[in-house]
Amino acid sequence: MGGAVTARTLIVLRHAKAAHVPGLADAERPLTDRGERDARRIGEVLAGLGLRPDLVLCSPSVRTRRTAELAVPDGPVEYERDVYEAYADELLALLRRTGPEVRTLLLVGHNPGVHELVMGLTARDGDPGFPPGAFAVIETDDEWAELEAGRAVTRWSPKGD
């Protein structure tokens, strides 16, 4: 075995806790004070795990944008309309379009899509839940274009709230 392992890392992050403001459109909901603190903590945890995303794919909603901004302030972010209200299969299709030069990818989105994506990619037994601010670190040897359900391994995941 002469070649190096070409593992890729996917971080799937649900936005931090958002406020419910009467009359405000769902996409415009801001983070709560707790959400702001949690998003910063997520960045600290990612850094502590040695994870620095090459690319951040983020829903354009206010709460996901702010979560990404606080968690990865210097990350290269692409806002993808298709992440908002996406199902797991739609998120998987989006991930498969990622270029091969990206080794560590952060997806910032919404439930239930992000939770279902994590469960499907890793074929996990048991469901730890995926509360606001939860994230999972998933590793795969597959190219992004070949990412398949059940073939990835969870390296770190939420314990629940």
PDB file of C-alpha atoms in Angstrom:
ATOM      1  CA  MET A   1       0.000   0.000   0.000  1.00  0.00           C
ATOM      2  CA  GLY A   2       2.056   2.862  -1.271  1.00  0.00           C
ATOM      3  CA  GLY A   3      -0.544   5.654  -1.448  1.00  0.00           C
ATOM      4  CA  ALA A   4      -1.706   7.892   1.352  1.00  0.00           C
ATOM      5  CA  VAL A   5      -5.283   7.648   2.532  1.00  0.00           C
ATOM      6  CA  THR A   6      -7.372  10.302   0.827  1.00  0.00           C
ATOM      7  CA  ALA A   7      -9.984  10.676   3.570  1.00  0.00           C
ATOM      8  CA  ARG A   8     -12.412  13.511   3.369  1.00  0.00           C
ATOM      9  CA  THR A   9     -14.112  15.105   6.339  1.00  0.00           C
ATOM     10  CA  LEU A  10     -17.675  16.378   6.299  1.00  0.00           C
ATOM     11  CA  ILE A  11     -18.941  18.485   9.186  1.00  0.00           C
ATOM     12  CA  VAL A  12     -22.729  18.715   9.268  1.00  0.00           C
ATOM     13  CA  LEU A  13     -23.910  21.548  11.508  1.00  0.00           C
ATOM     14  CA  ARG A  14     -27.434  22.523  12.441  1.00  0.00           C
ATOM     15  CA  HIS A  15     -27.731  26.270  13.019  1.00  0.00           C
ATOM     16  CA  ALA A  16     -27.554  27.458  16.615  1.00  0.00           C
ATOM     17  CA  LYS A  17     -30.681  28.375  18.600  1.00  0.00           C
ATOM     18  CA  ALA A  18     -32.828  30.907  16.794  1.00  0.00           C
ATOM     19  CA  ALA A  19     -35.473  33.307  18.071  1.00  0.00           C
ATOM     20  CA  HIS A  20     -39.153  33.052  17.184  1.00  0.00           C
ATOM     21  CA  VAL A  21     -40.223  36.600  16.367  1.00  0.00           C
ATOM     22  CA  PRO A  22     -43.912  37.164  15.571  1.00  0.00           C
ATOM     23  CA  GLY A  23     -44.379  38.500  12.054  1.00  0.00           C
ATOM     24  CA  LEU A  24     -40.792  37.776  10.984  1.00  0.00           C
ATOM     25  CA  ALA A  25     -40.309  35.425   8.034  1.00  0.00           C
ATOM     26  CA  ASP A  26     -38.702  32.101   8.930  1.00  0.00           C
ATOM     27  CA  ALA A  27     -35.604  32.810   6.836  1.00  0.00           C
ATOM     28  CA  GLU A  28     -35.081  36.097   8.725  1.00  0.00           C
ATOM     29  CA  ARG A  29     -35.048  34.632  12.248  1.00  0.00           C
ATOM     30  CA  PRO A  30     -31.928  35.733  14.183  1.00  0.00           C
ATOM     31  CA  LEU A  31     -29.936  33.727  16.695  1.00  0.00           C
ATOM     32  CA  THR A  32     -30.781  34.126  20.369  1.00  0.00           C
ATOM     33  CA  ASP A  33     -28.072  35.219  22.816  1.00  0.00           C
ATOM     34  CA  ARG A  34     -27.603  31.547  23.653  1.00  0.00           C
ATOM     35  CA  GLY A  35     -27.351  30.754  19.939  1.00  0.00           C
ATOM     36  CA  GLU A  36     -24.600  33.357  19.528  1.00  0.00           C
ATOM     37  CA  ARG A  37     -22.642  31.865  22.454  1.00  0.00           C
ATOM     38  CA  ASP A  38     -23.176  28.310  21.198  1.00  0.00           C
ATOM     39  CA  ALA A  39     -22.009  29.194  17.676  1.00  0.00           C
ATOM     40  CA  ARG A  40     -18.757  30.615  19.076  1.00  0.00           C
ATOM     41  CA  ARG A  41     -18.330  27.477  21.207  1.00  0.00           C
ATOM     42  CA  ILE A  42     -18.815  25.312  18.111  1.00  0.00           C
ATOM     43  CA  GLY A  43     -15.928  27.158  16.485  1.00  0.00           C
ATOM     44  CA  GLU A  44     -13.760  26.491  19.537  1.00  0.00           C
ATOM     45  CA  VAL A  45     -14.656  22.784  19.504  1.00  0.00           C
ATOM     46  CA  LEU A  46     -13.934  22.482  15.769  1.00  0.00           C
ATOM     47  CA  ALA A  47     -10.571  24.185  16.251  1.00  0.00           C
ATOM     48  CA  GLY A  48      -9.842  21.896  19.191  1.00  0.00           C
ATOM     49  CA  LEU A  49     -10.544  18.901  16.951  1.00  0.00           C
ATOM     50  CA  GLY A  50      -8.094  20.334  14.417  1.00  0.00           C
ATOM     51  CA  LEU A  51     -10.841  20.929  11.866  1.00  0.00           C
ATOM     52  CA  ARG A  52     -10.547  23.863   9.493  1.00  0.00           C
ATOM     53  CA  PRO A  53     -13.010  23.734   6.585  1.00  0.00           C
ATOM     54  CA  ASP A  54     -11.727  24.274   3.056  1.00  0.00           C
ATOM     55  CA  LEU A  55     -15.284  25.229   2.114  1.00  0.00           C
ATOM     56  CA  VAL A  56     -18.486  26.106   3.969  1.00  0.00           C
ATOM     57  CA  LEU A  57     -21.805  25.436   2.231  1.00  0.00           C
ATOM     58  CA  CYS A  58     -24.433  27.444   4.063  1.00  0.00           C
ATOM     59  CA  SER A  59     -28.149  28.058   3.827  1.00  0.00           C
ATOM     60  CA  PRO A  60     -28.848  31.749   3.152  1.00  0.00           C
ATOM     61  CA  SER A  61     -31.124  32.164   6.185  1.00  0.00           C
ATOM     62  CA  VAL A  62     -30.078  34.721   8.792  1.00  0.00           C
ATOM     63  CA  ARG A  63     -29.621  32.092  11.532  1.00  0.00           C
ATOM     64  CA  THR A  64     -27.400  29.810   9.428  1.00  0.00           C
ATOM     65  CA  ARG A  65     -25.320  32.691   8.078  1.00  0.00           C
ATOM     66  CA  ARG A  66     -24.685  33.983  11.598  1.00  0.00           C
ATOM     67  CA  THR A  67     -23.886  30.486  12.894  1.00  0.00           C
ATOM     68  CA  ALA A  68     -21.296  30.013  10.147  1.00  0.00           C
ATOM     69  CA  GLU A  69     -19.867  33.500  10.691  1.00  0.00           C
ATOM     70  CA  LEU A  70     -19.343  32.893  14.411  1.00  0.00           C
ATOM     71  CA  ALA A  71     -18.168  29.277  14.157  1.00  0.00           C
ATOM     72  CA  VAL A  72     -15.773  29.736  11.230  1.00  0.00           C
ATOM     73  CA  PRO A  73     -15.117  33.478  10.938  1.00  0.00           C
ATOM     74  CA  ASP A  74     -12.421  33.112   8.273  1.00  0.00           C
ATOM     75  CA  GLY A  75     -13.973  30.218   6.364  1.00  0.00           C
ATOM     76  CA  PRO A  76     -14.630  30.445   2.626  1.00  0.00           C
ATOM     77  CA  VAL A  77     -18.451  30.459   2.588  1.00  0.00           C
ATOM     78  CA  GLU A  78     -20.788  29.755  -0.323  1.00  0.00           C
ATOM     79  CA  TYR A  79     -24.443  30.495   0.357  1.00  0.00           C
ATOM     80  CA  GLU A  80     -26.584  27.823  -1.260  1.00  0.00           C
ATOM     81  CA  ARG A  81     -30.295  28.485  -1.574  1.00  0.00           C
ATOM     82  CA  ASP A  82     -30.810  24.741  -2.029  1.00  0.00           C
ATOM     83  CA  VAL A  83     -29.736  24.056   1.575  1.00  0.00           C
ATOM     84  CA  TYR A  84     -32.757  25.926   2.973  1.00  0.00           C
ATOM     85  CA  GLU A  85     -35.641  23.470   3.578  1.00  0.00           C
ATOM     86  CA  ALA A  86     -33.696  20.660   1.856  1.00  0.00           C
ATOM     87  CA  TYR A  87     -34.314  16.977   2.406  1.00  0.00           C
ATOM     88  CA  ALA A  88     -31.376  14.644   3.058  1.00  0.00           C
ATOM     89  CA  ASP A  89     -31.262  13.389  -0.550  1.00  0.00           C
ATOM     90  CA  GLU A  90     -31.137  16.969  -1.841  1.00  0.00           C
ATOM     91  CA  LEU A  91     -28.276  17.785   0.553  1.00  0.00           C
ATOM     92  CA  LEU A  92     -26.417  14.658  -0.571  1.00  0.00           C
ATOM     93  CA  ALA A  93     -26.806  15.725  -4.215  1.00  0.00           C
ATOM     94  CA  LEU A  94     -25.363  19.141  -3.308  1.00  0.00           C
ATOM     95  CA  LEU A  95     -22.401  17.566  -1.482  1.00  0.00           C
ATOM     96  CA  ARG A  96     -21.670  15.380  -4.507  1.00  0.00           C
ATOM     97  CA  ARG A  97     -21.068  18.530  -6.585  1.00  0.00           C
ATOM     98  CA  THR A  98     -18.159  19.571  -4.341  1.00  0.00           C
ATOM     99  CA  GLY A  99     -14.794  19.740  -6.082  1.00  0.00           C
ATOM    100  CA  PRO A 100     -12.175  17.082  -5.318  1.00  0.00           C
ATOM    101  CA  GLU A 101      -9.730  19.709  -4.006  1.00  0.00           C
ATOM    102  CA  VAL A 102     -11.970  20.227  -0.940  1.00  0.00           C
ATOM    103  CA  ARG A 103     -10.783  17.912   1.843  1.00  0.00           C
ATOM    104  CA  THR A 104     -12.821  19.305   4.745  1.00  0.00           C
ATOM    105  CA  LEU A 105     -16.340  20.519   4.032  1.00  0.00           C
ATOM    106  CA  LEU A 106     -18.736  22.194   6.463  1.00  0.00           C
ATOM    107  CA  LEU A 107     -22.463  22.136   5.718  1.00  0.00           C
ATOM    108  CA  VAL A 108     -24.576  24.566   7.783  1.00  0.00           C
ATOM    109  CA  GLY A 109     -28.276  23.878   7.466  1.00  0.00           C
ATOM    110  CA  HIS A 110     -31.597  23.010   9.028  1.00  0.00           C
ATOM    111  CA  ASN A 111     -33.488  20.082  10.491  1.00  0.00           C
ATOM    112  CA  PRO A 112     -34.833  17.669   9.585  1.00  0.00           C
ATOM    113  CA  GLY A 113     -32.552  17.526   6.508  1.00  0.00           C
ATOM    114  CA  VAL A 114     -29.176  17.756   8.254  1.00  0.00           C
ATOM    115  CA  HIS A 115     -30.150  15.197  10.899  1.00  0.00           C
ATOM    116  CA  GLU A 116     -31.446  12.749   8.301  1.00  0.00           C
ATOM    117  CA  LEU A 117     -28.294  13.280   6.211  1.00  0.00           C
ATOM    118  CA  VAL A 118     -26.053  12.347   9.154  1.00  0.00           C
ATOM    119  CA  MET A 119     -28.145   9.298  10.009  1.00  0.00           C
ATOM    120  CA  GLY A 120     -28.192   8.143   6.393  1.00  0.00           C
ATOM    121  CA  LEU A 121     -24.517   8.658   5.601  1.00  0.00           C
ATOM    122  CA  THR A 122     -23.347   6.817   8.684  1.00  0.00           C
ATOM    123  CA  ALA A 123     -26.091   4.189   9.022  1.00  0.00           C
ATOM    124  CA  ARG A 124     -26.019   4.837  12.765  1.00  0.00           C
ATOM    125  CA  ASP A 125     -27.700   2.660  15.329  1.00  0.00           C
ATOM    126  CA  GLY A 126     -29.583   4.770  17.799  1.00  0.00           C
ATOM    127  CA  ASP A 127     -30.517   8.378  17.354  1.00  0.00           C
ATOM    128  CA  PRO A 128     -28.663  10.977  19.432  1.00  0.00           C
ATOM    129  CA  GLY A 129     -30.989  13.740  18.235  1.00  0.00           C
ATOM    130  CA  PHE A 130     -29.782  16.869  16.518  1.00  0.00           C
ATOM    131  CA  PRO A 131     -30.729  19.945  18.573  1.00  0.00           C
ATOM    132  CA  PRO A 132     -29.848  23.497  17.513  1.00  0.00           C
ATOM    133  CA  GLY A 133     -26.068  23.869  17.412  1.00  0.00           C
ATOM    134  CA  ALA A 134     -25.447  20.130  17.099  1.00  0.00           C
ATOM    135  CA  PHE A 135     -22.909  18.908  14.604  1.00  0.00           C
ATOM    136  CA  ALA A 136     -21.400  15.654  13.435  1.00  0.00           C
ATOM    137  CA  VAL A 137     -17.935  15.068  12.025  1.00  0.00           C
ATOM    138  CA  ILE A 138     -18.056  12.389   9.352  1.00  0.00           C
ATOM    139  CA  GLU A 139     -15.118  10.813   7.543  1.00  0.00           C
ATOM    140  CA  THR A 140     -15.160   9.034   4.215  1.00  0.00           C
ATOM    141  CA  ASP A 141     -12.599   7.625   1.821  1.00  0.00           C
ATOM    142  CA  ASP A 142     -14.972   8.311  -1.089  1.00  0.00           C
ATOM    143  CA  GLU A 143     -14.672  11.238  -3.458  1.00  0.00           C
ATOM    144  CA  TRP A 144     -17.476  13.753  -2.864  1.00  0.00           C
ATOM    145  CA  ALA A 145     -19.027  12.766  -6.202  1.00  0.00           C
ATOM    146  CA  GLU A 146     -19.237   9.155  -5.007  1.00  0.00           C
ATOM    147  CA  LEU A 147     -20.519   9.817  -1.479  1.00  0.00           C
ATOM    148  CA  GLU A 148     -23.026   7.083  -0.617  1.00  0.00           C
ATOM    149  CA  ALA A 149     -25.406   6.412   2.237  1.00  0.00           C
ATOM    150  CA  GLY A 150     -24.100   4.059   4.903  1.00  0.00           C
ATOM    151  CA  ARG A 151     -20.423   4.246   3.852  1.00  0.00           C
ATOM    152  CA  ALA A 152     -19.121   7.053   6.056  1.00  0.00           C
ATOM    153  CA  VAL A 153     -17.932   6.886   9.661  1.00  0.00           C
ATOM    154  CA  THR A 154     -18.880   9.300  12.428  1.00  0.00           C
ATOM    155  CA  ARG A 155     -15.829  10.635  14.244  1.00  0.00           C
ATOM    156  CA  TRP A 156     -17.702  13.001  16.540  1.00  0.00           C
ATOM    157  CA  SER A 157     -21.403  13.570  17.039  1.00  0.00           C
ATOM    158  CA  PRO A 158     -23.858  15.234  19.403  1.00  0.00           C
ATOM    159  CA  LYS A 159     -24.787  13.688  22.696  1.00  0.00           C
ATOM    160  CA  GLY A 160     -28.170  15.436  22.721  1.00  0.00           C
ATOM    161  CA  ASP A 161     -29.236  18.569  24.580  1.00  0.00           C
TER     162      ASP A 161
END
